[in-house]
Coordinates of C-alpha atoms and ligand atoms in Angstrom, one line a residue:
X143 CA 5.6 32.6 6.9
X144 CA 2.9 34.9 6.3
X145 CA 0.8 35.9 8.9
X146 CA -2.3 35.9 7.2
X147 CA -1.9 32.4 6.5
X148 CA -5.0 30.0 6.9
X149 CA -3.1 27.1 8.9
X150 CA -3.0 28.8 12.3
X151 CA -5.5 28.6 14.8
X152 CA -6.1 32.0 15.0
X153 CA -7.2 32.5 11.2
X154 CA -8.9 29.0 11.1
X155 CA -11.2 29.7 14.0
X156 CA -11.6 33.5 12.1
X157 CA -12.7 32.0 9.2
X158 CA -14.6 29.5 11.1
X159 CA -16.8 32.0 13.1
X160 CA -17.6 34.1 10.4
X161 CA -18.9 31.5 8.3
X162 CA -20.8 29.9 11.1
X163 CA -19.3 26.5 9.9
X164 CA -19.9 23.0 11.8
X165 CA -17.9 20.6 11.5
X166 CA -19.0 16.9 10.0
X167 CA -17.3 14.0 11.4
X168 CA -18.8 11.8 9.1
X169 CA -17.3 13.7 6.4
X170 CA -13.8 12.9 8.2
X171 CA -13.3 17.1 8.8
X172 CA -10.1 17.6 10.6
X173 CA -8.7 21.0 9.3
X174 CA -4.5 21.1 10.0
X175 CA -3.4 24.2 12.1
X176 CA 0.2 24.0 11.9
X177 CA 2.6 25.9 9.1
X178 CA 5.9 23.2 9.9
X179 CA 3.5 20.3 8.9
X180 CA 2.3 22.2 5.7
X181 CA 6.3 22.8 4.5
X182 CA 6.7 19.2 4.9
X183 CA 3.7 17.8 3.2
X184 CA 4.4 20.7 0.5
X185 CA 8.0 20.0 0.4
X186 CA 7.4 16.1 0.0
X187 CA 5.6 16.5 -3.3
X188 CA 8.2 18.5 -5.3
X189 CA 6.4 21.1 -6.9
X190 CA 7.4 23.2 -9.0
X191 CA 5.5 26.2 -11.5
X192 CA 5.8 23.8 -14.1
X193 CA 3.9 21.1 -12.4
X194 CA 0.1 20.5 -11.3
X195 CA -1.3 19.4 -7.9
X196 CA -4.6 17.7 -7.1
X197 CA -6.0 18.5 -3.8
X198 CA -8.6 15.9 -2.3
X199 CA -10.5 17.7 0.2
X200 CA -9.6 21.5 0.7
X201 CA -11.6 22.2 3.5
X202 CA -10.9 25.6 4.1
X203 CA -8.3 25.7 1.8
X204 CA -5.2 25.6 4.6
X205 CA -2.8 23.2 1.8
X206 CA -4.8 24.5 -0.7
X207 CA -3.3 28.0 -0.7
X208 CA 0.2 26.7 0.1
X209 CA -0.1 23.9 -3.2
X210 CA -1.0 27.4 -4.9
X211 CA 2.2 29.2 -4.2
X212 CA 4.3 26.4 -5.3
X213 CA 1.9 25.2 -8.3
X214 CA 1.3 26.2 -11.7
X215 CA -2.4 24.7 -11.3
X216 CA -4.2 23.4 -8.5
X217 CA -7.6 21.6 -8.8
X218 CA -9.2 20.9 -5.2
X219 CA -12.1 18.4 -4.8
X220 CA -14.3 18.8 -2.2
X221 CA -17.0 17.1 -1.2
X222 CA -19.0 19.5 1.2
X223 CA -21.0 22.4 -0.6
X224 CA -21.0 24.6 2.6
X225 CA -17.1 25.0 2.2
X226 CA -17.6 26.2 -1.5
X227 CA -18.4 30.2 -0.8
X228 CA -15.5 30.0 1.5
X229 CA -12.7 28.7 -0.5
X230 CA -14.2 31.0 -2.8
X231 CA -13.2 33.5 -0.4
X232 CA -10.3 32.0 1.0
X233 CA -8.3 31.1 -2.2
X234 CA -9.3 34.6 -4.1
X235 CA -5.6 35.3 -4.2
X236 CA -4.9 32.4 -6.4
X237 CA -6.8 31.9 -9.7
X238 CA -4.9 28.9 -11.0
X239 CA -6.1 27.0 -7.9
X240 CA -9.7 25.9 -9.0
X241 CA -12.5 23.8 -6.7
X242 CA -14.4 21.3 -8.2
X243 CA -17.5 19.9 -5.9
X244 CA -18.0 16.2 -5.7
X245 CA -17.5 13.0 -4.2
X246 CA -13.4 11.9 -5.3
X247 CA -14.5 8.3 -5.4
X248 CA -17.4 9.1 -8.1
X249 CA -15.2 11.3 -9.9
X250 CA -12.8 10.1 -13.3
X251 CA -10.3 11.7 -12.6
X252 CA -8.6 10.4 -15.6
X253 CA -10.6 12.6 -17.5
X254 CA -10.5 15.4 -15.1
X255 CA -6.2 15.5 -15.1
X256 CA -6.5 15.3 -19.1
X257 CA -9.0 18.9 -19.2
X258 CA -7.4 20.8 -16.6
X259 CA -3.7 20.6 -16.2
X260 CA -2.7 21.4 -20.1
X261 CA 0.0 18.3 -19.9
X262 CA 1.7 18.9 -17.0
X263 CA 3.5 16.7 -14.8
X264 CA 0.7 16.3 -11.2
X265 CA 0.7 15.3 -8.1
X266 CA -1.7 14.3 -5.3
X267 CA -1.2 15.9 -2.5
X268 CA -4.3 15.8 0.7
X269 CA -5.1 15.5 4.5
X270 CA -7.5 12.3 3.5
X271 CA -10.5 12.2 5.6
X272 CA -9.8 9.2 7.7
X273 CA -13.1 7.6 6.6
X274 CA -11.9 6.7 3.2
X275 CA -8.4 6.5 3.2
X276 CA -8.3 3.0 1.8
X277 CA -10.6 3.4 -1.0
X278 CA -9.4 6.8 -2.4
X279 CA -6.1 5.3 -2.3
X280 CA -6.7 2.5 -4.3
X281 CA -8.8 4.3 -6.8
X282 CA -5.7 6.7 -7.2
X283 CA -3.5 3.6 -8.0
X284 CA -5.7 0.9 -9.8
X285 CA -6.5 3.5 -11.8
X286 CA -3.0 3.9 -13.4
X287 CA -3.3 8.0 -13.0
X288 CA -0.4 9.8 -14.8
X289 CA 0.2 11.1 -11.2
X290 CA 4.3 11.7 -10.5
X291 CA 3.9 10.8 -6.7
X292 CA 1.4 11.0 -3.8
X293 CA 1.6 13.0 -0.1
X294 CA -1.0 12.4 1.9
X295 CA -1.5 13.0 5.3
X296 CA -3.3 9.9 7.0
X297 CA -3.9 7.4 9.7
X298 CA -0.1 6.8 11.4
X299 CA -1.1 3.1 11.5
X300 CA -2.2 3.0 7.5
X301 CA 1.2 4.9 6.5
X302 CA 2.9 1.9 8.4
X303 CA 0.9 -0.5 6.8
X304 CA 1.2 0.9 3.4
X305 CA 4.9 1.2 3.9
X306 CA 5.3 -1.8 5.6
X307 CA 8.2 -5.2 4.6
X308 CA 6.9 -8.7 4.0
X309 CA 6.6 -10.6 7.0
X310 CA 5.8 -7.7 9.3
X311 CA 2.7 -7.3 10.7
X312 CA 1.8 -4.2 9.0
X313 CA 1.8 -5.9 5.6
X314 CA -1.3 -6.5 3.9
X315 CA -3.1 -6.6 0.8
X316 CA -3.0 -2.6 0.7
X317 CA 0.4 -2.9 1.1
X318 CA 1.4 -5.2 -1.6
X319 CA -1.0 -3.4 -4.2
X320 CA 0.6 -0.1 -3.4
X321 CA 4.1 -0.7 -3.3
X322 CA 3.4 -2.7 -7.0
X323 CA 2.8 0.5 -7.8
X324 CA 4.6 2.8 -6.2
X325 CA 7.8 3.1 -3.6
X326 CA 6.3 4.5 -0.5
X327 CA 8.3 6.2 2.7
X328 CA 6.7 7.7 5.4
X329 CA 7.8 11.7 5.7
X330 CA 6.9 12.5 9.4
X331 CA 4.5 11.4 11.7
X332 CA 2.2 14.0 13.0
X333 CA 0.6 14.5 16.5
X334 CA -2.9 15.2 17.0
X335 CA -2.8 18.0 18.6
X336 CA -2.3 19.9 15.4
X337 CA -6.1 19.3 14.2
X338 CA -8.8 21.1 15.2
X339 CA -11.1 19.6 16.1
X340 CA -8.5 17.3 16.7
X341 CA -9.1 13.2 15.8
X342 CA -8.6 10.5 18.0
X343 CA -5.6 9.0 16.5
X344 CA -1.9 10.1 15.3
X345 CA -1.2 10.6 11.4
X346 CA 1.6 10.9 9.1
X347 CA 2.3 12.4 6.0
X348 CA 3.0 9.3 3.6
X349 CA 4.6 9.9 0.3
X350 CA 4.1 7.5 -3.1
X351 CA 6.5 8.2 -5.7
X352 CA 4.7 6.3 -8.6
X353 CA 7.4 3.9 -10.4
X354 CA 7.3 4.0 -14.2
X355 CA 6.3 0.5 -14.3
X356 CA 4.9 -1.5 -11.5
X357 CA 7.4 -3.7 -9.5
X358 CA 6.7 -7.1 -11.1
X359 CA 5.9 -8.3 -14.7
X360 CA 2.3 -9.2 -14.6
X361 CA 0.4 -10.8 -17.6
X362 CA -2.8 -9.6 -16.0
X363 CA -3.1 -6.5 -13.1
X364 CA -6.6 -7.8 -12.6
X365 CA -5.8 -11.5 -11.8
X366 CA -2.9 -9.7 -9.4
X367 CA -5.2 -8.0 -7.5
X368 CA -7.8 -10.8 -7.0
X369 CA -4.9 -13.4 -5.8
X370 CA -3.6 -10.8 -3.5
X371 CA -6.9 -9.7 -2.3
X372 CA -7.8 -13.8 -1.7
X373 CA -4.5 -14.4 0.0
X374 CA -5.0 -11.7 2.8
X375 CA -9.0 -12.5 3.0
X376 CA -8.2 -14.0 6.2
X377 CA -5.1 -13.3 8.2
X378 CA -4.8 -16.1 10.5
X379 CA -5.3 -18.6 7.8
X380 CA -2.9 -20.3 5.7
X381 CA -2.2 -19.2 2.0
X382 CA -3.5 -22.5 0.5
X383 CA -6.9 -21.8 2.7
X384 CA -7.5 -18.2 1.6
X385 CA -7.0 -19.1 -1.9
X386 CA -9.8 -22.2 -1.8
X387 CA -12.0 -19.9 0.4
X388 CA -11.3 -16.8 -1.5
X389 CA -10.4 -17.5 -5.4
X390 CA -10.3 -21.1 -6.2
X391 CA -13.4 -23.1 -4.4
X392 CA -12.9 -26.5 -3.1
X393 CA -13.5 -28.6 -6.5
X394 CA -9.8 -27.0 -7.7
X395 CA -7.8 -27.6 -4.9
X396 CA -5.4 -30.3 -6.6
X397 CA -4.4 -27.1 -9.5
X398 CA -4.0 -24.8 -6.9
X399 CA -2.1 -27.3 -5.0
X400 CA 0.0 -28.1 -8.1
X401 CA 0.0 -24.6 -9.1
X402 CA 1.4 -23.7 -6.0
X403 CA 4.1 -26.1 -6.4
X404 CA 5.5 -25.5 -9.6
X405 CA 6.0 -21.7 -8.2
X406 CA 7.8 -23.2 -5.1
X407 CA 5.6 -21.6 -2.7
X408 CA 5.0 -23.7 0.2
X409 CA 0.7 -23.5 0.7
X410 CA 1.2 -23.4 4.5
X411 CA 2.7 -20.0 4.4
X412 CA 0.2 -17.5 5.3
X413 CA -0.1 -14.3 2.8
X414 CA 1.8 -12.0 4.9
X415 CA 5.0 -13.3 3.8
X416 CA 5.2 -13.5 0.3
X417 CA 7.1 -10.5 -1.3
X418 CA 5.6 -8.7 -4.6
X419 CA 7.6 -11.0 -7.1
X420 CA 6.2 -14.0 -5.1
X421 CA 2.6 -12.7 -5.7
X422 CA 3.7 -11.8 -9.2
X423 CA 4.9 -15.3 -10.0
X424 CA 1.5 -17.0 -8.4
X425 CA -0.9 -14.6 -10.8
X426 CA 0.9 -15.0 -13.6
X427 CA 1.2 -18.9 -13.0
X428 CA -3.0 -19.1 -12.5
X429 CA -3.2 -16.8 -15.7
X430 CA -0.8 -19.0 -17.8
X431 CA -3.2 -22.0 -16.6
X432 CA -6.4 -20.4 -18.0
X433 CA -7.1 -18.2 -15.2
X434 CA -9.9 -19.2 -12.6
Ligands
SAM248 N1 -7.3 20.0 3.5 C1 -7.9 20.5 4.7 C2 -6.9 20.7 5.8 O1 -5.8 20.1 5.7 O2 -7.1 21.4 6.8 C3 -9.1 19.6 5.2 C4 -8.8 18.2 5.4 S1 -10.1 17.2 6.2 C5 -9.1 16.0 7.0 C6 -10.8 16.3 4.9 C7 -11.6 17.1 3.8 O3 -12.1 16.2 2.9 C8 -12.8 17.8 4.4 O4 -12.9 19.1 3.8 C9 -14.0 17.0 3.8 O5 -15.2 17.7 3.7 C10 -13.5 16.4 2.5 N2 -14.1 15.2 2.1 C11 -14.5 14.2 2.8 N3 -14.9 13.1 2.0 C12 -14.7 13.5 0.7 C13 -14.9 12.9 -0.6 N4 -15.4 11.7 -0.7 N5 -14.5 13.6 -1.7 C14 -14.0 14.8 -1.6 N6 -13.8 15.5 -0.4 C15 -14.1 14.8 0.7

């Protein structure tokens, strides 16, 4: 530990103070205060000198400097320009951690981890704001980044869900598309008090590790994503309904029905229990029959 570290409340409410800063909910601001929490989230992601890390969010720069001192190159997106001359100030010590101001889900970040990380291996690692959780991580996976894993602290509830077993009632669409992707485990779940200000609800640090190919053979990612997008449109209805209401349209209910069939998936079964490979099958059977 070093004393002068940002993630106590002392030096947060310092820094705080003598930048006059408010905090914006809407912008999801919850800045960490606790140095155990940090080691985890930090320890989670594996870094090394060799490696990069992408921070989404720095705030203040509390994981920021930590990602630093285990890093070869840190880029930190943040959103809010009144953080700017502090991080500035903040994160002097370390001149391979760089900020880059903008909105994450207007940024390609594709082209951002090819300029700035000279080929190294780079992770994701962020105390979302709550706000956007969803989006940001969908954008991280749909995008196929060359990301090794993701740690991000968020919402206890989404961790479950995103790291959640067929059948349970945790699983959703979020779930299948991220565990195509990736294999997720949940590191430690984290009280609220160690937020200031502090949020409403409990988090927990979630980790992706990004597999080198997704979990099922798909002809087409896209037509995977709109049948399990249609199959979750409405929990409490059955799979056959969602996929008329959502994808098909009433006029091709017989294909679907058939469809269905041939893949030995009973249409009364409600999205929520089909594993990965069961999704899989479906898309790639709707593909193989022209699509939609
Ligand atoms: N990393 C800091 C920490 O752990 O103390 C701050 C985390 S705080 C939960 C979320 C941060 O994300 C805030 O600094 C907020 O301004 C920033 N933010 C919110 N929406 C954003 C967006 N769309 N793109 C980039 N940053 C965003």
């Amino acid at each position: 530990m070093n004393n002068r570290d940002i993630a106590t409340p002392t030096r947060t409410r310092e820094i705080l103070k003598k930048y006059g800063f408010t905090f914006k909910k809407s912008l999801g601001q919850n800045f960490l205060v606790d140095l155990n929490i940090l080691d985890k989230i930090v320890q989670a992601a594996e870094l090394t000198p060799e490696k990069g890390a992408i921070e989404i969010g720095p705030g203040i720069g509390a994981l920021t400097e930590r990602l630093a001192r285990e890093a070869g190159k840190v880029v930190a997106i943040e959103i809010d320009q009144r953080l700017l001359p502090i991080l500035k100030d903040t994160l002097s010590p370390y001149p391979h951690a760089e900020v880059v101001h903008g909105d994450v889900l207007e940024m390609d970040l594709a082209s951002l981890i090819q300029d700035k990380f000279d080929g190294r291996r780079v992770s994701v690692v962020a105390n979302l704001p709550y706000y956007v959780t969803s989006p940001i991580l969908m954008k991280l996976l749909e995008e196929r980044l060359p990301l090794e894993n993701i740690v991000v602290m968020i919402q206890k509830e989404v961790a479950e869900r995103l790291a959640a077993s067929p059948g349970s009632k945790a699983y959703g669409a979020l779930t299948v598309l991220a565990q195509f992707y990736a294999e997720s485990d949940i590191v430690t779940v984290v009280p609220h008090s160690v937020f200031i200000p502090q949020p409403n609800v409990d988090s927990a640090v979630l980790r992706l590790r990004i597999r080198e190919k997704p979990a099922v053979d798909v002809d087409s990612e896209a037509m995977f994503y709109r049948v399990v997008k249609a199959s979750f449109g409405q929990r409490r209805k059955t799979l056959s309904n969602n996929l008329i209401n959502n994808l098909f349209g009433k006029e091709r209910k017989e294909g679907m029905l058939s469809i269905l069939e041939q893949v030995g998936i009973d249409p009364a079964r409600r999205g929520e229990t089909l594993s990965i490979k069961e999704f899989g099958e479906l898309s790639n059977l709707i593909s193989r029959h022209g699509g939609l």
